[in-house]
mmCIF file of C-alpha atoms in Angstrom:
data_model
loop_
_atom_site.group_PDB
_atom_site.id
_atom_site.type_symbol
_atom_site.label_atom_id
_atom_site.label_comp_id
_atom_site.label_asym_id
_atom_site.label_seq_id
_atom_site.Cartn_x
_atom_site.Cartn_y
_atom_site.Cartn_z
ATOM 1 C CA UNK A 1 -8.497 -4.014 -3.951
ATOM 2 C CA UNK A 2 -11.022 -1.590 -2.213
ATOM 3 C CA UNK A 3 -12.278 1.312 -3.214
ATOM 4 C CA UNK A 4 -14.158 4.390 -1.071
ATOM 5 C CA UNK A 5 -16.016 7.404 -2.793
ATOM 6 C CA UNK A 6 -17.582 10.071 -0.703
ATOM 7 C CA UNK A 7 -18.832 12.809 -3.267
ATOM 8 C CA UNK A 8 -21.914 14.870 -4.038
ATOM 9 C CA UNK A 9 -24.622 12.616 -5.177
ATOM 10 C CA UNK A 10 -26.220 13.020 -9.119
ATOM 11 C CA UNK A 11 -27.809 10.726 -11.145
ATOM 12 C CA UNK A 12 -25.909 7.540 -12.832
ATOM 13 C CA UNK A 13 -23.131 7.592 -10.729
ATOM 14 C CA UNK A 14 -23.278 3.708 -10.080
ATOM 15 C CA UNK A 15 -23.378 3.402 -13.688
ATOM 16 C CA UNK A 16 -20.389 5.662 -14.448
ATOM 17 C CA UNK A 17 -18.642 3.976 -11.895
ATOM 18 C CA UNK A 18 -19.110 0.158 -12.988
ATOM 19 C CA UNK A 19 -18.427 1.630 -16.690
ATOM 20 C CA UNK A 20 -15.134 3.102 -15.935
ATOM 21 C CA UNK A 21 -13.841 -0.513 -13.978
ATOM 22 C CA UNK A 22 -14.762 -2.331 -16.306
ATOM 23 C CA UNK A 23 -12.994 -0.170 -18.855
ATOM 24 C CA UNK A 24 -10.121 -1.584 -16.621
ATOM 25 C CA UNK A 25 -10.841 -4.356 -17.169
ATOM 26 C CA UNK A 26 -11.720 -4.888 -12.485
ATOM 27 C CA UNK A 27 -14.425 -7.167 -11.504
ATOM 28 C CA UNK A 28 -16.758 -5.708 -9.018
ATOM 29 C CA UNK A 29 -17.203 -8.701 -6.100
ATOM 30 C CA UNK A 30 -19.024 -6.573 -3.915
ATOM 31 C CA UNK A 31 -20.935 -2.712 -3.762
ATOM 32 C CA UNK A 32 -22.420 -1.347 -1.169
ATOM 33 C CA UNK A 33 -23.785 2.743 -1.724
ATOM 34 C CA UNK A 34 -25.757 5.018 0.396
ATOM 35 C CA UNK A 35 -27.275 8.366 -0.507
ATOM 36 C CA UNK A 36 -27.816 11.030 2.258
ATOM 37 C CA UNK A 37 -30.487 12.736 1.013
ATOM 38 C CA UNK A 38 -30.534 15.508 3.486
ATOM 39 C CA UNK A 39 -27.026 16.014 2.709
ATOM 40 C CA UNK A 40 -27.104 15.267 -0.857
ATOM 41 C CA UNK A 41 -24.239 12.891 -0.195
ATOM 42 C CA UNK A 42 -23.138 9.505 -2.345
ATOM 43 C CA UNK A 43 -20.874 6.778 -0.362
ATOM 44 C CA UNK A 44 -19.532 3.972 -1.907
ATOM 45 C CA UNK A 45 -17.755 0.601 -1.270
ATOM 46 C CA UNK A 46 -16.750 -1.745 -3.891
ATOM 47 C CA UNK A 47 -14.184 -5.068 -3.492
ATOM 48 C CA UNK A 48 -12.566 -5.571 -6.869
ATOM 49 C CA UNK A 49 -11.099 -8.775 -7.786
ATOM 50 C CA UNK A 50 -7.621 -7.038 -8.581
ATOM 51 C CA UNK A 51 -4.715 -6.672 -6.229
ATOM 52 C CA UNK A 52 -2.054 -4.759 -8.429
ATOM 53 C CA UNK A 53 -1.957 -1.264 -7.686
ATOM 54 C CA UNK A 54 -3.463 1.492 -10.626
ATOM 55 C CA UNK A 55 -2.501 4.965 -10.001
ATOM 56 C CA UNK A 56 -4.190 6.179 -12.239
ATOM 57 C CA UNK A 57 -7.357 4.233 -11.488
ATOM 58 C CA UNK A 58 -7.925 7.782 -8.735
ATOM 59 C CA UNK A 59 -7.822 9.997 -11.079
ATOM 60 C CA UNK A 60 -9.641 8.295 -13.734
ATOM 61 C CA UNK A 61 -12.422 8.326 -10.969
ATOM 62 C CA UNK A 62 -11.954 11.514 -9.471
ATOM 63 C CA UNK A 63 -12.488 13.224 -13.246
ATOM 64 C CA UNK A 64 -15.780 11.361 -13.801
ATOM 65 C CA UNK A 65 -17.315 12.202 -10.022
ATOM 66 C CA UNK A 66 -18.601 15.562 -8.864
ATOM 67 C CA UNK A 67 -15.667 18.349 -7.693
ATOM 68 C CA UNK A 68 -14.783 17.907 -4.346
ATOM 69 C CA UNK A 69 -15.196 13.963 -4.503
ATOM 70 C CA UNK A 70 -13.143 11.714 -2.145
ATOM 71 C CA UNK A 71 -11.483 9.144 -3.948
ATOM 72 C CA UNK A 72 -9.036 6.409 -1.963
ATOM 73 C CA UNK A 73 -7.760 3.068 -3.802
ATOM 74 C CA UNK A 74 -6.221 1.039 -1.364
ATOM 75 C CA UNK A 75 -5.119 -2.547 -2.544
ATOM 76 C CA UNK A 76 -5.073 -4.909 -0.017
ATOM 77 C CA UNK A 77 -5.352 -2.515 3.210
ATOM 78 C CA UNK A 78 -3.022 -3.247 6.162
ATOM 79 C CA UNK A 79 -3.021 -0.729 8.642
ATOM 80 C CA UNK A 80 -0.520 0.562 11.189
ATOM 81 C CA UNK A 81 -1.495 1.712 14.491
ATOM 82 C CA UNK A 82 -0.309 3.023 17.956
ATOM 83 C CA UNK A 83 -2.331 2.122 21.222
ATOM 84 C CA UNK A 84 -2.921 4.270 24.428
ATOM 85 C CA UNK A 85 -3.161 2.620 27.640
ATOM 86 C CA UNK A 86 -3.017 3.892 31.288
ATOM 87 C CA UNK A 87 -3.502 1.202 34.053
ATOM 88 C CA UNK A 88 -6.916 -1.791 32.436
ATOM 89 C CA UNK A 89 -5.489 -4.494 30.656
ATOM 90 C CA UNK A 90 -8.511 -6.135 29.207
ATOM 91 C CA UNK A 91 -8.975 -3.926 26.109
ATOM 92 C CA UNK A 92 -5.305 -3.908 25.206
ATOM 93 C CA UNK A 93 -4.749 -7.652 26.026
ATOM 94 C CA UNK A 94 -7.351 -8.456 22.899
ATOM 95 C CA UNK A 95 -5.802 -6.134 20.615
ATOM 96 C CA UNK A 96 -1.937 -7.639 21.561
ATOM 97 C CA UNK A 97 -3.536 -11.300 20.766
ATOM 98 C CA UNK A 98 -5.350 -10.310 17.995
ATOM 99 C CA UNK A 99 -2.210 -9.233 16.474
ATOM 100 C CA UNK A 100 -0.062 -11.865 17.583
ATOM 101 C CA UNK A 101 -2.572 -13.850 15.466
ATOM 102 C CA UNK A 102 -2.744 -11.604 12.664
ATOM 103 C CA UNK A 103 -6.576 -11.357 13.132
ATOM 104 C CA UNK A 104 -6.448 -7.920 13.894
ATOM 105 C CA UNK A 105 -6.371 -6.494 10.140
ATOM 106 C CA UNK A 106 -4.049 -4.106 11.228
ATOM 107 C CA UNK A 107 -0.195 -4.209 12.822
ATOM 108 C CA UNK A 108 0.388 -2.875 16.047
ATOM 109 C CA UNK A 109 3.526 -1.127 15.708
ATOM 110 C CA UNK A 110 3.823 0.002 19.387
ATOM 111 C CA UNK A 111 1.870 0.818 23.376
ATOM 112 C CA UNK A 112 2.209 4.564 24.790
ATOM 113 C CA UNK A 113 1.019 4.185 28.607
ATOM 114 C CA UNK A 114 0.637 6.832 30.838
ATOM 115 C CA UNK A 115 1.871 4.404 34.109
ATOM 116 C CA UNK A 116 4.554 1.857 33.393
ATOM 117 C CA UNK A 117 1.424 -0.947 34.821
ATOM 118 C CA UNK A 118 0.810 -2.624 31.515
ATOM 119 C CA UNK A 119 4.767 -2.543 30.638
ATOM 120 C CA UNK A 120 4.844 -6.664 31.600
ATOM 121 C CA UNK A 121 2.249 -7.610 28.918
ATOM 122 C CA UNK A 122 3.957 -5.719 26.500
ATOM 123 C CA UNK A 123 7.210 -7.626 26.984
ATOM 124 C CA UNK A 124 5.095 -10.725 27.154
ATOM 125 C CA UNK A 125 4.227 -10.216 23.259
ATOM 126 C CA UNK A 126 7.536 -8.417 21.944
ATOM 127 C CA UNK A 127 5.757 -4.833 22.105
ATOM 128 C CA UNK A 128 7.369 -1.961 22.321
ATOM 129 C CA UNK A 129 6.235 -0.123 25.596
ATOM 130 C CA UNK A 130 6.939 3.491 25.850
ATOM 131 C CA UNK A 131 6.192 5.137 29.220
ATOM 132 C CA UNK A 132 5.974 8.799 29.171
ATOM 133 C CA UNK A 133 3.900 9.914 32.411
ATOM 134 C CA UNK A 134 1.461 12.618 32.432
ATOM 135 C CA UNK A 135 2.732 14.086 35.832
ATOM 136 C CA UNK A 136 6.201 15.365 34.689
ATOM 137 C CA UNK A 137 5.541 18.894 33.453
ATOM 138 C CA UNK A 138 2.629 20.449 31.578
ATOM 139 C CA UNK A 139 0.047 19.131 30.178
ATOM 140 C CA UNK A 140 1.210 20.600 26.660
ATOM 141 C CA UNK A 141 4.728 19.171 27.464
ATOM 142 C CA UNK A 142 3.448 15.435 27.655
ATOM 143 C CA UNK A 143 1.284 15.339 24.991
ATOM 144 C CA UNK A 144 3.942 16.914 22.715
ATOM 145 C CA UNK A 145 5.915 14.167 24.167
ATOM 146 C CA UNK A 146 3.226 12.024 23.308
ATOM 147 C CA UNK A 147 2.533 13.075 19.669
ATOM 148 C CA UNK A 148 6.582 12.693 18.706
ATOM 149 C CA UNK A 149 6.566 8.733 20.112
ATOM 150 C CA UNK A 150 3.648 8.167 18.242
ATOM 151 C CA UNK A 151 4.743 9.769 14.906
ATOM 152 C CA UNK A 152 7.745 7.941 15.154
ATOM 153 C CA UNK A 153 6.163 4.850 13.952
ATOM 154 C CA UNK A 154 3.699 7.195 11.353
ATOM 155 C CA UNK A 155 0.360 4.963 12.315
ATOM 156 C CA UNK A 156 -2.593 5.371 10.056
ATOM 157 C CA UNK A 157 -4.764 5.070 13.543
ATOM 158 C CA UNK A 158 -4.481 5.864 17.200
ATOM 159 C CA UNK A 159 -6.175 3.738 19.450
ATOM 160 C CA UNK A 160 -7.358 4.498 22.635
ATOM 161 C CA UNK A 161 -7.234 0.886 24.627
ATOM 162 C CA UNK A 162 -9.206 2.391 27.680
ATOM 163 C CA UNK A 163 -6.817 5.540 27.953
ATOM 164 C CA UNK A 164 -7.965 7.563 30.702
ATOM 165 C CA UNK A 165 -6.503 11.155 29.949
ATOM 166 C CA UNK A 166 -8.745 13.775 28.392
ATOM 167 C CA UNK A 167 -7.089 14.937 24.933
ATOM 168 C CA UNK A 168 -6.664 18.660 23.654
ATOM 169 C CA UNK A 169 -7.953 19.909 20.954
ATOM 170 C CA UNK A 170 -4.117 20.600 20.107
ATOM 171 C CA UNK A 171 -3.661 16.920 20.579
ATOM 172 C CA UNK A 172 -7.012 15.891 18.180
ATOM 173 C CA UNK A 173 -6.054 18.259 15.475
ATOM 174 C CA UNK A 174 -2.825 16.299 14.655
ATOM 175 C CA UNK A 175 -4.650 13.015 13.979
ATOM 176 C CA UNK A 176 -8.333 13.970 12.864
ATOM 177 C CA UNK A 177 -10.743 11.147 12.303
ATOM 178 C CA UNK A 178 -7.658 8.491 13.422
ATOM 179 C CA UNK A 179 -8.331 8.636 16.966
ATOM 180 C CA UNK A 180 -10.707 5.753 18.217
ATOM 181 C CA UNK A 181 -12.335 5.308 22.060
ATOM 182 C CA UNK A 182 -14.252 3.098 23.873
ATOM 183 C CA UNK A 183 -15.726 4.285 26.945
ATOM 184 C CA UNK A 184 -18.842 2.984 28.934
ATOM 185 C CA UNK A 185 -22.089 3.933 27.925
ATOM 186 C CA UNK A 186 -23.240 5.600 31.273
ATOM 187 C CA UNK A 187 -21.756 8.710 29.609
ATOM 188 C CA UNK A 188 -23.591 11.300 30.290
ATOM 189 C CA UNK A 189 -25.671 10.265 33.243
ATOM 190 C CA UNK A 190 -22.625 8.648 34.614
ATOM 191 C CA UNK A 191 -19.673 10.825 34.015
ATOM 192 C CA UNK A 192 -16.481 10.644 36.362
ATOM 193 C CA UNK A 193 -14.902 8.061 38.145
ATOM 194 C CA UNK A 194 -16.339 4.543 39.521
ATOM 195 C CA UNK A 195 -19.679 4.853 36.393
ATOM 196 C CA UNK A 196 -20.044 1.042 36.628
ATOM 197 C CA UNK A 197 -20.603 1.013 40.911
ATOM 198 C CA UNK A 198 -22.922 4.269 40.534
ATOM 199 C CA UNK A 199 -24.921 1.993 37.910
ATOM 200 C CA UNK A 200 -24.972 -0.986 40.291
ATOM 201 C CA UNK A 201 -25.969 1.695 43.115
ATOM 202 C CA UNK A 202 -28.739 2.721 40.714
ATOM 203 C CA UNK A 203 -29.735 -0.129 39.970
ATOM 204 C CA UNK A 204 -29.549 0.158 36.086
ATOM 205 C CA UNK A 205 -31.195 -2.678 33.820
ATOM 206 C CA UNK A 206 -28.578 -2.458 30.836
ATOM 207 C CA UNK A 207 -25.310 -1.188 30.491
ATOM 208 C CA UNK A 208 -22.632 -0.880 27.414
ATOM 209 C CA UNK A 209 -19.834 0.431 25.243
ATOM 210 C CA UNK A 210 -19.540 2.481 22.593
ATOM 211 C CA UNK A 211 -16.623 3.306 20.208
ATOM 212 C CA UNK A 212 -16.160 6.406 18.479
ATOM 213 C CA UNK A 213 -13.658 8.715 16.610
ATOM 214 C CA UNK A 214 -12.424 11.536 19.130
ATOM 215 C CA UNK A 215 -13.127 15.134 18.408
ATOM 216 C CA UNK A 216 -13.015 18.114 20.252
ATOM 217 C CA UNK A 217 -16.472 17.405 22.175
ATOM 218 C CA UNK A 218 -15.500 14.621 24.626
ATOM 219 C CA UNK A 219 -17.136 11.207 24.046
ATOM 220 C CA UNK A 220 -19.318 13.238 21.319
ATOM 221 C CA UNK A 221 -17.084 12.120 18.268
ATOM 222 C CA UNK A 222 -18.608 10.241 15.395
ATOM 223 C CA UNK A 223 -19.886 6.349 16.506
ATOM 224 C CA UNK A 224 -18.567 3.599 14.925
ATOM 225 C CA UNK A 225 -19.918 0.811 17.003
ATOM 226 C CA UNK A 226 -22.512 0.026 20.173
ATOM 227 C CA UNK A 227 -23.370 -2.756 22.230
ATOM 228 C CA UNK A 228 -25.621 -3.196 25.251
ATOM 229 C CA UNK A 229 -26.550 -6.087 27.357
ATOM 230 C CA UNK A 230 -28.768 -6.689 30.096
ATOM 231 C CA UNK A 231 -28.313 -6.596 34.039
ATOM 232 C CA UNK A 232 -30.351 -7.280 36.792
ATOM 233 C CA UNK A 233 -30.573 -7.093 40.405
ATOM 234 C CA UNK A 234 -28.415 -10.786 41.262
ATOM 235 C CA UNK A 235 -25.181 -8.587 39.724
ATOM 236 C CA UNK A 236 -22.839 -7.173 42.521
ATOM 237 C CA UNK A 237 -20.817 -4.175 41.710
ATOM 238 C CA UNK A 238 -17.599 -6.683 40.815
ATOM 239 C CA UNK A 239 -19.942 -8.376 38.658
ATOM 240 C CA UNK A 240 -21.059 -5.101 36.739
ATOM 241 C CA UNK A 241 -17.672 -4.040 36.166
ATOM 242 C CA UNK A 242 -16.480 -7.696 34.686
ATOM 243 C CA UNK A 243 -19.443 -7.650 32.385
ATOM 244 C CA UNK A 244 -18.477 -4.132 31.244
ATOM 245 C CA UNK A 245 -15.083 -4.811 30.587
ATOM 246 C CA UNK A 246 -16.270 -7.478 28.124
ATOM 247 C CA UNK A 247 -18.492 -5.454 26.372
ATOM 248 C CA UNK A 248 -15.934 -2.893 25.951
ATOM 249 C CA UNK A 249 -13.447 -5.260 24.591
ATOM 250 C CA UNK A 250 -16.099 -6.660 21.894
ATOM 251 C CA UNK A 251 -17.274 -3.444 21.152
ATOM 252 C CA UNK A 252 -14.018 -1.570 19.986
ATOM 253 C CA UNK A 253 -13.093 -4.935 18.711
ATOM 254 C CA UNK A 254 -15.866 -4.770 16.329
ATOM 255 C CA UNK A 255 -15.228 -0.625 15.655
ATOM 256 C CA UNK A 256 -11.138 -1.446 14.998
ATOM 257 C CA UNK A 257 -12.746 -4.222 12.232
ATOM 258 C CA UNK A 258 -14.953 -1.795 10.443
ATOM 259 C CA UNK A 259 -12.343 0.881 10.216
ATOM 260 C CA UNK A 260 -9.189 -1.245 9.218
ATOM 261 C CA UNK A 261 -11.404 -2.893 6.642
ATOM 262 C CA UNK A 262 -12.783 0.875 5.310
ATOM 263 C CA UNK A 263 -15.958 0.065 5.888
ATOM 264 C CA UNK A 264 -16.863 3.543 7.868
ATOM 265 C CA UNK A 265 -17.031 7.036 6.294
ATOM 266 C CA UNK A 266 -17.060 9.899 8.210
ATOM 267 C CA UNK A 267 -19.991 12.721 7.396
ATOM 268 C CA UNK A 268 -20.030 15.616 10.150
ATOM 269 C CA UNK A 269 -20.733 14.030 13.591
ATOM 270 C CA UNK A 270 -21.983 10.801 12.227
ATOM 271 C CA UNK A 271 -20.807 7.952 10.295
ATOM 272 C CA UNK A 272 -22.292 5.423 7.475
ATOM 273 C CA UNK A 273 -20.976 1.858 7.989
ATOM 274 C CA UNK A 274 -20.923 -1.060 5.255
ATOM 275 C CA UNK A 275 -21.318 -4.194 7.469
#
């Protein structure tokens, strides 16, 4: 079982906590906490050696913590989610074999593209592909069109496998905080098309990936995860872009891990992570 609290922070709430599962007779196997003390803000982890659902462990909680507190029990956590794609493979191929493998820690339950290119690969692995393209109609139409194949399959998370259409605000507000990116790191000195050959034609010494939840700023969201590497001046353009494509892959490999395992919290524009 795992258990998240996000709450104002006082004194003895650790104590209160541990008091109250072991009331229930839960065995704490793990607690991480973090205090914010700018914000005045308490986040908690805890793995409890229990896998039979309480609901009334929540509110037993949510009495005992400060008003307002955030209180999610969530025995063994599987997640559902629905990936984005438009036309590179290499971020969606890892999450399709991850899941074929049942390493992923979540179920993908289907692949929204854009173009109809990664339709094959889909097939390959029994996923359902659902092509809806962006140039039929408004922009409002296809993201309506959009937002009813995804709720179809109600997915805790969207993922954004290298999706390369700029979302509304509209389109965020429906899934807040369940959105997650990758994009290059170049962002902003290298915004636009072709970042990793105006890098190379820069002659930049690292480059990376980040992964983040989408908001209404784009590529400002909160960060989950970031990864550089080094680069030098034997890498051709083809090179750069290879080595950049693998970053991004680990990179929102790692993110996806941390979130399906709810290990991230959320507090304005950043996060706190319990690695």
């Amino acid at each position: 079982m795992i258990i998240v609290i996000q709450c104002k922070d006082q004194v003895g709430l650790v104590a209160y906590i541990a008091a109250i599962l072991a009331k229930q007779h839960l065995n704490i196997v793990s607690m991480r906490e973090h205090v914010d003390q700018n914000a005045g803000l308490f986040f908690m982890r805890l793995e409890v050696d229990d896998n039979q659902e309480d609901a009334n462990l929540e509110q037993l909680l949510k009495r005992l913590l400060p008003e307002g507190a955030i209180v999610l029990v969530n025995p063994l956590p599987h997640k559902k989610v629905v990936v984005l794609v438009t036309k590179e493979y290499h971020c969606l191929a890892d999450i399709l074999i991850r899941n074929f493998f049942k390493t992923l820690g979540a179920t993908v339950q289907c692949v929204i593209g854009n173009h109809p290119t990664l339709q094959n690969i889909c097939e390959r692995f029994d996923m359902p592909f659902h092509h809806i393209s962006h140039e039929e109609g408004t922009k409002e139409e296809f993201e309506l069109k959009v937002i009813d194949a995804i709720e179809q399959y109600a997915p805790d998370y969207v993922v954004l496998a290298k999706y390369m259409r700029i979302l509304s605000p509209a389109f965020v507000a429906r899934f807040p905080m369940r959105i997650i990116n990758i994009h290059h790191s170049f962002l902003p000195a290298f915004i636009g098309a072709n970042p990793y050959k105006r890098a190379f034609e820069r002659g930049v010494k690292l480059i990376g990936a980040t992964a983040h939840f989408v908001s209404d700023d784009l590529d400002e969201g909160p960060i989950i995860a970031q990864q550089t590497i080094p680069v030098n001046h034997t890498f051709t353009a083809a090179s750069m872009v290879k080595a950049g494509q693998e970053i991004e892959t680990s990179v929102l490999a790692k993110a996806l891990k941390l979130v399906f395992e709810d290990r991230v919290f959320v507090s304005k524009n950043k996060t706190v992570i319990f690695e």
